[in-house]
PDB file of C-alpha atoms in Angstrom:
ATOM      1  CA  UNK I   1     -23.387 -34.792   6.016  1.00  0.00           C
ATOM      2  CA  UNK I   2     -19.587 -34.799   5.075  1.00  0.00           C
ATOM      3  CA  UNK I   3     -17.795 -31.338   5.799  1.00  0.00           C
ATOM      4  CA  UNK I   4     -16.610 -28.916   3.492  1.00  0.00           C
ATOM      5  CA  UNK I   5     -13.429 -27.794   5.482  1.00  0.00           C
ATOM      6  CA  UNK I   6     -10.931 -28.260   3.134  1.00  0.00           C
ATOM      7  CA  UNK I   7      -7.641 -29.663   3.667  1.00  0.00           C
ATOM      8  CA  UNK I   8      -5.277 -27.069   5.766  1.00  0.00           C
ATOM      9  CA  UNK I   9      -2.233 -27.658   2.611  1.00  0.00           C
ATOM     10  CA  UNK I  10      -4.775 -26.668  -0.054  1.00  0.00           C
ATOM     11  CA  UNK I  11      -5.657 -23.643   2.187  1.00  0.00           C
ATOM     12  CA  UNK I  12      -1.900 -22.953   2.460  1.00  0.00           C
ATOM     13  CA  UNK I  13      -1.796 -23.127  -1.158  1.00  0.00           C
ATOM     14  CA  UNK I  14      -4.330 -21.057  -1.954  1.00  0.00           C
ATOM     15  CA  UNK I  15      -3.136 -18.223   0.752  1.00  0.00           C
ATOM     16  CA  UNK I  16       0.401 -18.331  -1.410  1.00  0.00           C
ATOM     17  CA  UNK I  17      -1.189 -18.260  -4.403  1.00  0.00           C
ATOM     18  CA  UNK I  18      -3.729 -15.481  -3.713  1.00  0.00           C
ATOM     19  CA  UNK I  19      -0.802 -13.584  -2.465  1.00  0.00           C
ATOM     20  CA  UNK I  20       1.555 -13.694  -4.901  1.00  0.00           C
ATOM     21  CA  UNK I  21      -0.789 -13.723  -7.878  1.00  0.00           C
ATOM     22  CA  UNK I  22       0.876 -16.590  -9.138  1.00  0.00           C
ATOM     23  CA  UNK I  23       1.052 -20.606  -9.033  1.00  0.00           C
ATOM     24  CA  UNK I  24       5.063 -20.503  -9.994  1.00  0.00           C
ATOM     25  CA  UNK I  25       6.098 -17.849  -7.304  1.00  0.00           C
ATOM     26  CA  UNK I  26       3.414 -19.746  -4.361  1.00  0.00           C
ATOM     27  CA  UNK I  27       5.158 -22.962  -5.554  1.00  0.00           C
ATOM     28  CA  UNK I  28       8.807 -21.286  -4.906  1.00  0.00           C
ATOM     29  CA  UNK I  29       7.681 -20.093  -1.369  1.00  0.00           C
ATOM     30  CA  UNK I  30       6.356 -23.383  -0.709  1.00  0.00           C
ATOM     31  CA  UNK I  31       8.773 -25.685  -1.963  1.00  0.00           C
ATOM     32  CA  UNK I  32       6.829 -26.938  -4.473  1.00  0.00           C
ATOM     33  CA  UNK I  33       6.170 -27.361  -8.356  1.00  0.00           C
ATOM     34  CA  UNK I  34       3.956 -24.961 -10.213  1.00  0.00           C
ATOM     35  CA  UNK I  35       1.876 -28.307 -11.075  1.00  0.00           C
ATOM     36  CA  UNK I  36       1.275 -29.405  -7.486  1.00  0.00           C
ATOM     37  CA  UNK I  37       0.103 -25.900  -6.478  1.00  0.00           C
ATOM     38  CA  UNK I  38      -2.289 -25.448  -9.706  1.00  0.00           C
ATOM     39  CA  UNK I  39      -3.573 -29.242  -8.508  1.00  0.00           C
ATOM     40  CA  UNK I  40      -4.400 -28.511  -5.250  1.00  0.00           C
ATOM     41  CA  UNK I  41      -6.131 -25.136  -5.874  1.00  0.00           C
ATOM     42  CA  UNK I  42      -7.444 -27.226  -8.726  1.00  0.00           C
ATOM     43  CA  UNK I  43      -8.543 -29.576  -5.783  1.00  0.00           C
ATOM     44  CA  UNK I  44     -10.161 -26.624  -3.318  1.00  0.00           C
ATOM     45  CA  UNK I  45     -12.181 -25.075  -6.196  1.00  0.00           C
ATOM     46  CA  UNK I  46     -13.701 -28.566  -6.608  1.00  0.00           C
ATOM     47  CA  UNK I  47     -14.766 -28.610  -3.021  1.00  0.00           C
ATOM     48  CA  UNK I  48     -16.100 -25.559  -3.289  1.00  0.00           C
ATOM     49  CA  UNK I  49     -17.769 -25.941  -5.742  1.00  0.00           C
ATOM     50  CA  UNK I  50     -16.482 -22.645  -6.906  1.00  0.00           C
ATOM     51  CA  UNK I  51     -13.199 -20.702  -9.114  1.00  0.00           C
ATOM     52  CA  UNK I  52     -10.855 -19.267  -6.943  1.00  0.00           C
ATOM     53  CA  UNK I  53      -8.837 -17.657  -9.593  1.00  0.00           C
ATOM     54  CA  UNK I  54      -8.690 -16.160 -12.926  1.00  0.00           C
ATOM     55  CA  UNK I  55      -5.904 -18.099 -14.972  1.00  0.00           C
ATOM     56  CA  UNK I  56      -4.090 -15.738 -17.619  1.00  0.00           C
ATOM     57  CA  UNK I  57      -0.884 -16.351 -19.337  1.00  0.00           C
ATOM     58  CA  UNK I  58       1.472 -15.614 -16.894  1.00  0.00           C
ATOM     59  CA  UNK I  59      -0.159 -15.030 -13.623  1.00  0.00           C
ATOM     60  CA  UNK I  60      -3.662 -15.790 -11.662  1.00  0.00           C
ATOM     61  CA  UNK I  61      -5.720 -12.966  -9.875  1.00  0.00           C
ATOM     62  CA  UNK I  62      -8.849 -14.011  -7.775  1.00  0.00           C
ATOM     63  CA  UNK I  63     -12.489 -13.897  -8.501  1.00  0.00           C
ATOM     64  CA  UNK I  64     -15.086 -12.077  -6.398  1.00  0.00           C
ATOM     65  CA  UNK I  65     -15.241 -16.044  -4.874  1.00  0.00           C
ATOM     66  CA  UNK I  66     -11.725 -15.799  -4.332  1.00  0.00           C
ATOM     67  CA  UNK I  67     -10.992 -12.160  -2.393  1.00  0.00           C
ATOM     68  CA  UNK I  68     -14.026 -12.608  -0.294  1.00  0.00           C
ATOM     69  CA  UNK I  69     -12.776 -16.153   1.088  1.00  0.00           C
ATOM     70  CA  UNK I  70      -9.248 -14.238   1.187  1.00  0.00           C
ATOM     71  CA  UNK I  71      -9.235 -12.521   5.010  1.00  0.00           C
ATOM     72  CA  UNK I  72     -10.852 -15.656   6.523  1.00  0.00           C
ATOM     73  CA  UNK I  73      -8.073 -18.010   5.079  1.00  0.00           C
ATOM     74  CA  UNK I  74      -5.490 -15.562   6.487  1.00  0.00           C
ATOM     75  CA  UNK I  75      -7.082 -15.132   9.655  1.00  0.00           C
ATOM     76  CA  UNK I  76      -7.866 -18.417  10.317  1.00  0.00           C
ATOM     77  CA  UNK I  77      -4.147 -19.710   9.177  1.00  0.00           C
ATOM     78  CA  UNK I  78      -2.586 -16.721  11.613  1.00  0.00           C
ATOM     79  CA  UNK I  79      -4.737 -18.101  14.217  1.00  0.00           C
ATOM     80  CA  UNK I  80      -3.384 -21.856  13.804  1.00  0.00           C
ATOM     81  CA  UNK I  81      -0.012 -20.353  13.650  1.00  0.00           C
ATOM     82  CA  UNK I  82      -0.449 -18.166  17.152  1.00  0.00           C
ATOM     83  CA  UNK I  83      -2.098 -21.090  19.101  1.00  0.00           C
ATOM     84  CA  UNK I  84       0.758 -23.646  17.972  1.00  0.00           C
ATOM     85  CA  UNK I  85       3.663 -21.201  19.392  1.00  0.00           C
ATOM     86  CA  UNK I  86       1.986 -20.533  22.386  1.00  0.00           C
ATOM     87  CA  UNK I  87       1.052 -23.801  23.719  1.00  0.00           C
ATOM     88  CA  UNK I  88       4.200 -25.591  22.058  1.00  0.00           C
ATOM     89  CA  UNK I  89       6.729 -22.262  22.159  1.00  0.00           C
ATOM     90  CA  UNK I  90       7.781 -20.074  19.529  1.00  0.00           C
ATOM     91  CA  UNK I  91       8.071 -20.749  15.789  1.00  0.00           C
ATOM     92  CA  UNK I  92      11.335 -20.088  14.047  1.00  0.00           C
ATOM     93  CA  UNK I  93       9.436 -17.610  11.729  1.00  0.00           C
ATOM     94  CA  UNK I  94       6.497 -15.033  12.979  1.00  0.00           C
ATOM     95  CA  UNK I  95       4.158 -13.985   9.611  1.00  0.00           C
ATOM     96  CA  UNK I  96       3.295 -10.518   9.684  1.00  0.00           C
ATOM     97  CA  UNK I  97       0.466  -8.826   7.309  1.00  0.00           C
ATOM     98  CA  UNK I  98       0.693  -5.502   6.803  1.00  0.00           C
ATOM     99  CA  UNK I  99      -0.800  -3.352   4.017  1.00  0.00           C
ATOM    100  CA  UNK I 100      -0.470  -0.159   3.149  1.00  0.00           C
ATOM    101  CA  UNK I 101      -0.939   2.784   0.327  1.00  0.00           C
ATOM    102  CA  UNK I 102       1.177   1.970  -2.790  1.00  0.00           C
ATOM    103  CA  UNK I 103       3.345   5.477  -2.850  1.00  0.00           C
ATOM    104  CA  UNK I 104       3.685   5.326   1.127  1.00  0.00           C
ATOM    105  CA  UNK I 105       5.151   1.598   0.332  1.00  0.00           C
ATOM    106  CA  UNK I 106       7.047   2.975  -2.504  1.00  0.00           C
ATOM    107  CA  UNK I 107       8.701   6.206  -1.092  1.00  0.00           C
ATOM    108  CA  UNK I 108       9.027   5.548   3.006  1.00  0.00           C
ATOM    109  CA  UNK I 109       8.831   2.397   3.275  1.00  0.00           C
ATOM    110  CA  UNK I 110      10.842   0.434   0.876  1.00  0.00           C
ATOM    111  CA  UNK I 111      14.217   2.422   1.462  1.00  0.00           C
ATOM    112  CA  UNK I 112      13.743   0.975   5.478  1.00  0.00           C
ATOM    113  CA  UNK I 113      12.531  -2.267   5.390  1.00  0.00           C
ATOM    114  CA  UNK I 114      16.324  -3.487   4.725  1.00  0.00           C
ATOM    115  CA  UNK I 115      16.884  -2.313   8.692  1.00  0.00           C
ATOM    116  CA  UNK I 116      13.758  -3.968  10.108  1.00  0.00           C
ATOM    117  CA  UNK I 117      14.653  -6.923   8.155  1.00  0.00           C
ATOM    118  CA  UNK I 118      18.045  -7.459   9.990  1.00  0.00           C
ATOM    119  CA  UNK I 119      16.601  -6.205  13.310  1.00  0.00           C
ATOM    120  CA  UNK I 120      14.253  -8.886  12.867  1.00  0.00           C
ATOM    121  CA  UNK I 121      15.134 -11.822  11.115  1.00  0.00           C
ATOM    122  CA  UNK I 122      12.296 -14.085  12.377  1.00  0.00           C
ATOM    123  CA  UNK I 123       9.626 -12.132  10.842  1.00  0.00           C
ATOM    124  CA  UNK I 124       8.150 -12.903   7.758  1.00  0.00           C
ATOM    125  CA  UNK I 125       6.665  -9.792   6.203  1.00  0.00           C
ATOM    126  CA  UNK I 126       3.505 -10.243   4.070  1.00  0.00           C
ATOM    127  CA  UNK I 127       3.685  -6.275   2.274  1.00  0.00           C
ATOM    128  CA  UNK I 128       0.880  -5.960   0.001  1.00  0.00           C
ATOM    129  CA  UNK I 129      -0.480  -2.469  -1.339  1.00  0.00           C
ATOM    130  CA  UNK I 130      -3.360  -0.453  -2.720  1.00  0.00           C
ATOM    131  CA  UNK I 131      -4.463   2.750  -3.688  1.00  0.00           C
ATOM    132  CA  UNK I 132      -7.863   3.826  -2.001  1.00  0.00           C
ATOM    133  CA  UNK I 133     -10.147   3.181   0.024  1.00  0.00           C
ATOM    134  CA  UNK I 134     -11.611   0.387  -1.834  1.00  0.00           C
ATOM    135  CA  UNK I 135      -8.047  -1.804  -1.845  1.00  0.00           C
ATOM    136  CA  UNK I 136      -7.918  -1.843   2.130  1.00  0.00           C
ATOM    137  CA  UNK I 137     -11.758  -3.280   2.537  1.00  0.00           C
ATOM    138  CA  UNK I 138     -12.566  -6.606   3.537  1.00  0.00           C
ATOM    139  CA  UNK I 139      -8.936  -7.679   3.838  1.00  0.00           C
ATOM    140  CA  UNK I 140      -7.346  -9.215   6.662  1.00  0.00           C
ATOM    141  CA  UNK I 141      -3.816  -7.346   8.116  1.00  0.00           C
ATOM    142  CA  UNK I 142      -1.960  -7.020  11.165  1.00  0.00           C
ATOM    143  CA  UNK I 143      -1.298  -3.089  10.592  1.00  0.00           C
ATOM    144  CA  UNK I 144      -2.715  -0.949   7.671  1.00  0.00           C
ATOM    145  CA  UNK I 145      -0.848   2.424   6.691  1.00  0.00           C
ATOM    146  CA  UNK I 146      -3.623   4.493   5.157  1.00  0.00           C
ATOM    147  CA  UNK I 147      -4.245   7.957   3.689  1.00  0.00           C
ATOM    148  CA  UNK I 148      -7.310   9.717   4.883  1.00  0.00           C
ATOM    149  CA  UNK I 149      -9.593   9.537   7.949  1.00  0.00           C
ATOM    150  CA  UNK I 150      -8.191   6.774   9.973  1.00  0.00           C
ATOM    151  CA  UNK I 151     -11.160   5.958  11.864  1.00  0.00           C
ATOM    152  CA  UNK I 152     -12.549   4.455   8.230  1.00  0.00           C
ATOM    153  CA  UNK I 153      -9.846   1.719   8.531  1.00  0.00           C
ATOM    154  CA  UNK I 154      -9.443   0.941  12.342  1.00  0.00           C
ATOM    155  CA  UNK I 155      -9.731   1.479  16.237  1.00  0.00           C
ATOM    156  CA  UNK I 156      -6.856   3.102  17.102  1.00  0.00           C
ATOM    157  CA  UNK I 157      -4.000   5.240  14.760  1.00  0.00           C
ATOM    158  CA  UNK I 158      -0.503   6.585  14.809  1.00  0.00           C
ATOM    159  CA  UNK I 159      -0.593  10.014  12.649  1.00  0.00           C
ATOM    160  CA  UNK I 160       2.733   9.327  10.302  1.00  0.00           C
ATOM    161  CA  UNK I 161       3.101  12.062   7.890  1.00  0.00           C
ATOM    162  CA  UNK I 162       1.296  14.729   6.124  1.00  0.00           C
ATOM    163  CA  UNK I 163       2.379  15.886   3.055  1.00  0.00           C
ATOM    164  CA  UNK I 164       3.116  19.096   0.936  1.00  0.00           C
ATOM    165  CA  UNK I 165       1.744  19.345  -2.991  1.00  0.00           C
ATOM    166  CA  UNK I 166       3.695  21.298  -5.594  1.00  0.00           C
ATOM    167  CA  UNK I 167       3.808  21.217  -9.029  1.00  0.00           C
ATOM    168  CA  UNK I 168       6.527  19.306 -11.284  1.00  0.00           C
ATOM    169  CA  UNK I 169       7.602  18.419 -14.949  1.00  0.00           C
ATOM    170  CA  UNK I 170      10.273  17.728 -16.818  1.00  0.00           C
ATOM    171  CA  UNK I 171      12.912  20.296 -17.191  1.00  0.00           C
ATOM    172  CA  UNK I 172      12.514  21.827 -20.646  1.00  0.00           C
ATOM    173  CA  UNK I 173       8.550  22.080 -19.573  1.00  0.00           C
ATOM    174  CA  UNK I 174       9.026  23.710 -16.566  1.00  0.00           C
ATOM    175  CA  UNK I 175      11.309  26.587 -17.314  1.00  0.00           C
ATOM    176  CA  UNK I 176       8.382  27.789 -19.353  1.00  0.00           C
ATOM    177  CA  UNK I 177       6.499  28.404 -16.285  1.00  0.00           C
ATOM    178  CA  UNK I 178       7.401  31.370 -14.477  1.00  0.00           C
ATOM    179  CA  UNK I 179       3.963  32.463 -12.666  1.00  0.00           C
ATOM    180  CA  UNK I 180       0.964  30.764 -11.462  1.00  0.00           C
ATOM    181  CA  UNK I 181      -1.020  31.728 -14.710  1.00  0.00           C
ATOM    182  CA  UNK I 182       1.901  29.787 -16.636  1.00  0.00           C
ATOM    183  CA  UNK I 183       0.424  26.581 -15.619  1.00  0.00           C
ATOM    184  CA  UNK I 184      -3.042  26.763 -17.810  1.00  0.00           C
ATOM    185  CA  UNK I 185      -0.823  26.404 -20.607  1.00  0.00           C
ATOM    186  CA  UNK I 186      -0.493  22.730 -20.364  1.00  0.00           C
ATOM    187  CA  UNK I 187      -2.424  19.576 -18.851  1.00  0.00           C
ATOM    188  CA  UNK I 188      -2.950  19.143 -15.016  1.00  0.00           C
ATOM    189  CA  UNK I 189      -2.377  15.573 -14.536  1.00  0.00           C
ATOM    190  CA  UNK I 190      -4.656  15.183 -11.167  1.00  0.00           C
ATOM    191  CA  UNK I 191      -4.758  12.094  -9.080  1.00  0.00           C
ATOM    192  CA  UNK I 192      -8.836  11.205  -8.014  1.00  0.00           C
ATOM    193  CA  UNK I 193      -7.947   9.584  -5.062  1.00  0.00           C
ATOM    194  CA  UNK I 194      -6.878  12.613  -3.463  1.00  0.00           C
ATOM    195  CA  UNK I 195      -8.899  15.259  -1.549  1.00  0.00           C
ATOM    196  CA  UNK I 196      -5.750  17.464  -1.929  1.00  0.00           C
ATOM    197  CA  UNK I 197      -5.474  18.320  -5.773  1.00  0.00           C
ATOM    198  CA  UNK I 198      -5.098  21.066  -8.311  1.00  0.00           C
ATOM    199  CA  UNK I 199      -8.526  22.449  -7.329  1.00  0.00           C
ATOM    200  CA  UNK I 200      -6.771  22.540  -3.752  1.00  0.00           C
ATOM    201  CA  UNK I 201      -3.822  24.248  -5.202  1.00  0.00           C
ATOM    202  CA  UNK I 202      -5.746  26.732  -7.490  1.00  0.00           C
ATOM    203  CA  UNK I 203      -7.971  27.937  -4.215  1.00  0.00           C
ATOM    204  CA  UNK I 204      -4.802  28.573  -2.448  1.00  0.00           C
ATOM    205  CA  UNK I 205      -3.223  30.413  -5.021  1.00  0.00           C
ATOM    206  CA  UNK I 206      -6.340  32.284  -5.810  1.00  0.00           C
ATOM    207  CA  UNK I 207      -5.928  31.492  -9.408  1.00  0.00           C
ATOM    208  CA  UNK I 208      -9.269  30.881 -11.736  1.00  0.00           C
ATOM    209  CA  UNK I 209      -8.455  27.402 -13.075  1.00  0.00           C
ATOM    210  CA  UNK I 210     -11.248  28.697 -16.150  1.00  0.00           C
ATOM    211  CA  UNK I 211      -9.650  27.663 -19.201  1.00  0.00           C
ATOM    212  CA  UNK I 212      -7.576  24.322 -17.753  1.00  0.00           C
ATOM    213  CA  UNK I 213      -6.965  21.389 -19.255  1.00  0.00           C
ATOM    214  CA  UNK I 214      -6.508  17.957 -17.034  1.00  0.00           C
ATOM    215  CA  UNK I 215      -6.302  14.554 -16.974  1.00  0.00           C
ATOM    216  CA  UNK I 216      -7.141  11.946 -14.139  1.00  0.00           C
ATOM    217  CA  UNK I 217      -5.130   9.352 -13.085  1.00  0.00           C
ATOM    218  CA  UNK I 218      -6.257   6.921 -10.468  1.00  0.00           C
ATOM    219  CA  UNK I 219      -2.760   7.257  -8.354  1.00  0.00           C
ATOM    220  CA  UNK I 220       0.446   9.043  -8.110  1.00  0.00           C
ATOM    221  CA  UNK I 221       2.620   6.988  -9.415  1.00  0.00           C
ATOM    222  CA  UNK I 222       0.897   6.856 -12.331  1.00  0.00           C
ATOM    223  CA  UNK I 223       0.424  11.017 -12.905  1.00  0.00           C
ATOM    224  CA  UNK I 224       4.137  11.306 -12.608  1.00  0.00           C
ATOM    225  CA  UNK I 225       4.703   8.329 -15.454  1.00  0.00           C
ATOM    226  CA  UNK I 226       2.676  10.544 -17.356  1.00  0.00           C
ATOM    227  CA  UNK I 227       4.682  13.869 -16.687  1.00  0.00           C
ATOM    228  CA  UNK I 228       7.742  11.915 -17.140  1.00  0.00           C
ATOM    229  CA  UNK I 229       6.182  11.151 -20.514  1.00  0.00           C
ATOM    230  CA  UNK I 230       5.998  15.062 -21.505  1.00  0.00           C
ATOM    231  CA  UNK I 231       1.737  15.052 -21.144  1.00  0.00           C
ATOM    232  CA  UNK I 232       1.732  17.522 -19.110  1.00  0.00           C
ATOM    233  CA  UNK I 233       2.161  19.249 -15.171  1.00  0.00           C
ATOM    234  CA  UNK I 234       1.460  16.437 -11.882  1.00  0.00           C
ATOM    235  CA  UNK I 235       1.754  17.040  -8.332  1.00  0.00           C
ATOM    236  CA  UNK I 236       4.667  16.038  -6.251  1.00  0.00           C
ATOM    237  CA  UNK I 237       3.175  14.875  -2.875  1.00  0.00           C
ATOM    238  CA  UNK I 238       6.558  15.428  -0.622  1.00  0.00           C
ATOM    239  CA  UNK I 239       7.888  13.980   1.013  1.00  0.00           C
ATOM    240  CA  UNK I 240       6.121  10.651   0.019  1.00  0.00           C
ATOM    241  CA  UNK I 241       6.907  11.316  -3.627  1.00  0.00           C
ATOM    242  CA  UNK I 242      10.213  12.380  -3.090  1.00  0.00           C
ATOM    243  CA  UNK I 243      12.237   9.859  -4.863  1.00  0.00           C
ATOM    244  CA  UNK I 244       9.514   8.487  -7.053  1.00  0.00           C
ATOM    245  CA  UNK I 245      10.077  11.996  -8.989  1.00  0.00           C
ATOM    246  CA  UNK I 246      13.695  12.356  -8.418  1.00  0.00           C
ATOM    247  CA  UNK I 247      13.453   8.898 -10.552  1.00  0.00           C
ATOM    248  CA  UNK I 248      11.051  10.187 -13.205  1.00  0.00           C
ATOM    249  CA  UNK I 249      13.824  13.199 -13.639  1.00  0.00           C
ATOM    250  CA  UNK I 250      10.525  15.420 -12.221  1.00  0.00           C
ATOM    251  CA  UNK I 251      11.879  18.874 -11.346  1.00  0.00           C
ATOM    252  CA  UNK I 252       9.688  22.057  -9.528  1.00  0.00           C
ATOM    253  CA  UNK I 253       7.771  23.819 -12.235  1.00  0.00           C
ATOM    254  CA  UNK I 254       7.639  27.064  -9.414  1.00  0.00           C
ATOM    255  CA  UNK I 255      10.382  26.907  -6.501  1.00  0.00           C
ATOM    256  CA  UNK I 256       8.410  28.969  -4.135  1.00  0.00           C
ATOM    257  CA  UNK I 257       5.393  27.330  -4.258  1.00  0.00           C
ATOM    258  CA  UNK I 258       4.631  24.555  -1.707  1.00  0.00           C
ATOM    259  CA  UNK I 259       1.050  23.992  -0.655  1.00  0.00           C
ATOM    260  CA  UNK I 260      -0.740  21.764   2.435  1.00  0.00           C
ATOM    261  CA  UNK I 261      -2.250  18.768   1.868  1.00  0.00           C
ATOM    262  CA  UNK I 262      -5.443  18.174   3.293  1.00  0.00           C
ATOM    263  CA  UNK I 263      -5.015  14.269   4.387  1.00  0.00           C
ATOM    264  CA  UNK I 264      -2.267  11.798   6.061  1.00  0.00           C
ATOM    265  CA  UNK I 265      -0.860   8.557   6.509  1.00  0.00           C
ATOM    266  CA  UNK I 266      -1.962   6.911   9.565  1.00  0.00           C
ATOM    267  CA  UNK I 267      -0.868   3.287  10.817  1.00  0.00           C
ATOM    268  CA  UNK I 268      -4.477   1.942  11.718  1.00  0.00           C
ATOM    269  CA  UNK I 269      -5.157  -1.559  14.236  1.00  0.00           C
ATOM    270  CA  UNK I 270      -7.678  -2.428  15.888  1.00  0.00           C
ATOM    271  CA  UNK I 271      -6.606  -2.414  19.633  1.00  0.00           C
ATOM    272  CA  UNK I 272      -2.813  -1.675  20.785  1.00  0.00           C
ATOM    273  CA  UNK I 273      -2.868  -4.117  23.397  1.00  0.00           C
ATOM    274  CA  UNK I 274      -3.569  -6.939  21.457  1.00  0.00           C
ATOM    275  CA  UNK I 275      -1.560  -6.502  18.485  1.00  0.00           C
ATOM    276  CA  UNK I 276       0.606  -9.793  17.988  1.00  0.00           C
ATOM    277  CA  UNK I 277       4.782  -9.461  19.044  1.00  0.00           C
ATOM    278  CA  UNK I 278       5.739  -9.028  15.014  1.00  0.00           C
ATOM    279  CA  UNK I 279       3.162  -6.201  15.088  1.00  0.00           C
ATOM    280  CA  UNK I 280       4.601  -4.077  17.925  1.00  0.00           C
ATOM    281  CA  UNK I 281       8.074  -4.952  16.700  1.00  0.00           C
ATOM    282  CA  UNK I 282       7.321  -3.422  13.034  1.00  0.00           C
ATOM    283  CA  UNK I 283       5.191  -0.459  14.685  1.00  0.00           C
ATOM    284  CA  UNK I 284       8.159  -0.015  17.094  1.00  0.00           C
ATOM    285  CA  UNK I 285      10.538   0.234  14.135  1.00  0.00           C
ATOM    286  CA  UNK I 286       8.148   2.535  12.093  1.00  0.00           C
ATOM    287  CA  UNK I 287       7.531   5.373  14.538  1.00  0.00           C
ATOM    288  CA  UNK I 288      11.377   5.439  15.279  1.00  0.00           C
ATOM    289  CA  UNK I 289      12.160   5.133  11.231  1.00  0.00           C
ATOM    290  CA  UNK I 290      10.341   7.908  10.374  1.00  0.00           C
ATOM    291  CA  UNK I 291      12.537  10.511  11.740  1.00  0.00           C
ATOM    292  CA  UNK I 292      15.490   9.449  11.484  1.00  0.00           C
ATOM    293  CA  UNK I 293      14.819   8.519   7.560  1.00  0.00           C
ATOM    294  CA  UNK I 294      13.808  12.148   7.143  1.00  0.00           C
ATOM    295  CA  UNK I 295      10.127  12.032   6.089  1.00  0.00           C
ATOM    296  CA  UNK I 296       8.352  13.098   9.325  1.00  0.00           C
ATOM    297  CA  UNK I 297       9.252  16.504   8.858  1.00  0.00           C
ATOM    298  CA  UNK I 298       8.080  16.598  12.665  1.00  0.00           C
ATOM    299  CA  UNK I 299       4.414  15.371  12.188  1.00  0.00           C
ATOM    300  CA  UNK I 300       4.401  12.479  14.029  1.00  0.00           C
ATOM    301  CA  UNK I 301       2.440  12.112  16.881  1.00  0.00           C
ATOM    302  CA  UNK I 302       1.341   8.749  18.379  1.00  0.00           C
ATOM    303  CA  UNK I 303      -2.129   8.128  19.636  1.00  0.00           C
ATOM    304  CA  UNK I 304      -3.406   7.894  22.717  1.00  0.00           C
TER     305      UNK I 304
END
């Protein structure tokens, strides 16, 4: 019987492809044209007897197919990568997968990654993002930054931050607000990802939320588009959030009131030991980043 391994440049192809959800940017990264890379992905869906993709107009997301064969692709190509340096010496570039929560990504990590990118100019970072739980399963990465119980994600953990919840809004909106009770007046734009929300915040205020109006969004970025939109009150998650709501123009609705989250961000691999040099170097970099950047506020702590 003939195998069904496919060839290792239409598995490189797809990896690019799957990555950047789309044939023109893979084909950029790979020194290719957009019409080679939709040929050979053309090529490994025949194989398998199976679509890969979803084409739309200007971009290509995967099919149920396509993000299950995902993490052993990666694996398997990190693998080939590893065992060439080490029996025939280092590579001039070290891929590195990391994911992590979109408003972590956002807020901490994009200002940094500038630094770690000189520091380490042999790296190439593979960032990708999500925003629950969902996002980080069955999907292969070096390090994951997550929000919640680490032990869901991983072996060991580094606690990051923790975060502080207070209102905002846009300016004219929140100088009407001058007491807790103020608040019911408008819509509570609540994120459902979070365990920390307005119910959170009315129990520690000891305000009845009877009579409240809200609206769900599915992450934070997307509650504060919607404040920034005049729809209503969201929840600045600091220090996280900080400049995604200096950027909407989000102010405080109440100065004094700042309330404890009830989660964290945790970086989340399976064993410490084992992680591969790019992964110690970026963990390295993270733990020291984080207070001279400002965003600890003194909750770090490494594990064990």
């Amino acid at each position: 019987m003939a195998s069904r391994v496919p060839s290792l440049n239409w598995l490189r192809v797809f990896e690019a492809a799957a990555r950047t959800e789309s044939f023109a940017r893979a084909a950029a990264q790979l020194n290719m044209s957009a019409a080679a890379v939709s040929q050979q992905v053309k090529a490994l869906e025949t194989r398998l007897g199976t679509p890969l993709f979803h084409r739309h107009a200007h971009a290509v997301t995967l099919t149920e197919a396509g993000r299950a064969y995902l993490p052993s692709v990666q694996q398997s190509l990190l693998m080939l990568e590893t065992a060439t340096s080490g029996l025939f010496g280092e590579s001039r570039e070290q891929r590195l997968y990391v994911q992590s929560i979109l408003l972590f990504a956002q807020g901490v990590l994009a200002p940094g990654l500038g630094g770690f990118r000189r520091d380490h100019p042999d790296v190439n970072l593979v960032l990708s993002t999500g925003s629950d739980a969902v996002d980080f399963a069955n999907r292969f990465a070096d390090l994951q930054i997550v929000f919640g119980n680490p032990a869901q994600f991983g072996v060991e953990s580094d606690l990051l931050l923790s975060e502080v919840i207070y209102p905002v809004a846009l300016p004219e909106l929140a100088d009407q607000i001058h007491r807790p009770e103020d608040l019911l007046r408008f819509a509570l734009i609540d994120v459902a990802a979070h365990r920390a929300g307005w119910p959170h915040m009315f129990e520690v205020l000891r305000l009845s939320p009877g009579g409240a109006r809200f609206m769900v969004s599915d992450n934070t970025i997307m509650a504060a588009s919607l404040a920034a939109e005049g729809q209503g009150v969201a929840l600045a998650r600091a220090p996280a959030s900080d400049s995604l709501m200096a950027r909407f123009g989000l102010v405080p609705c109440l100065s004094d009131i700042a309330v404890p989250g009830r989660e964290s961000y945790h970086l989340v691999y399976d064993d410490r030991d084992l992680l591969r040099p790019p992964a110690r170097m970026f963990r390295d970099w993270l733990l020291d980043y984080l207070p001279r950047s400002g965003a600890s506020s003194g909750h770090r702590v490494a594990a064990g």
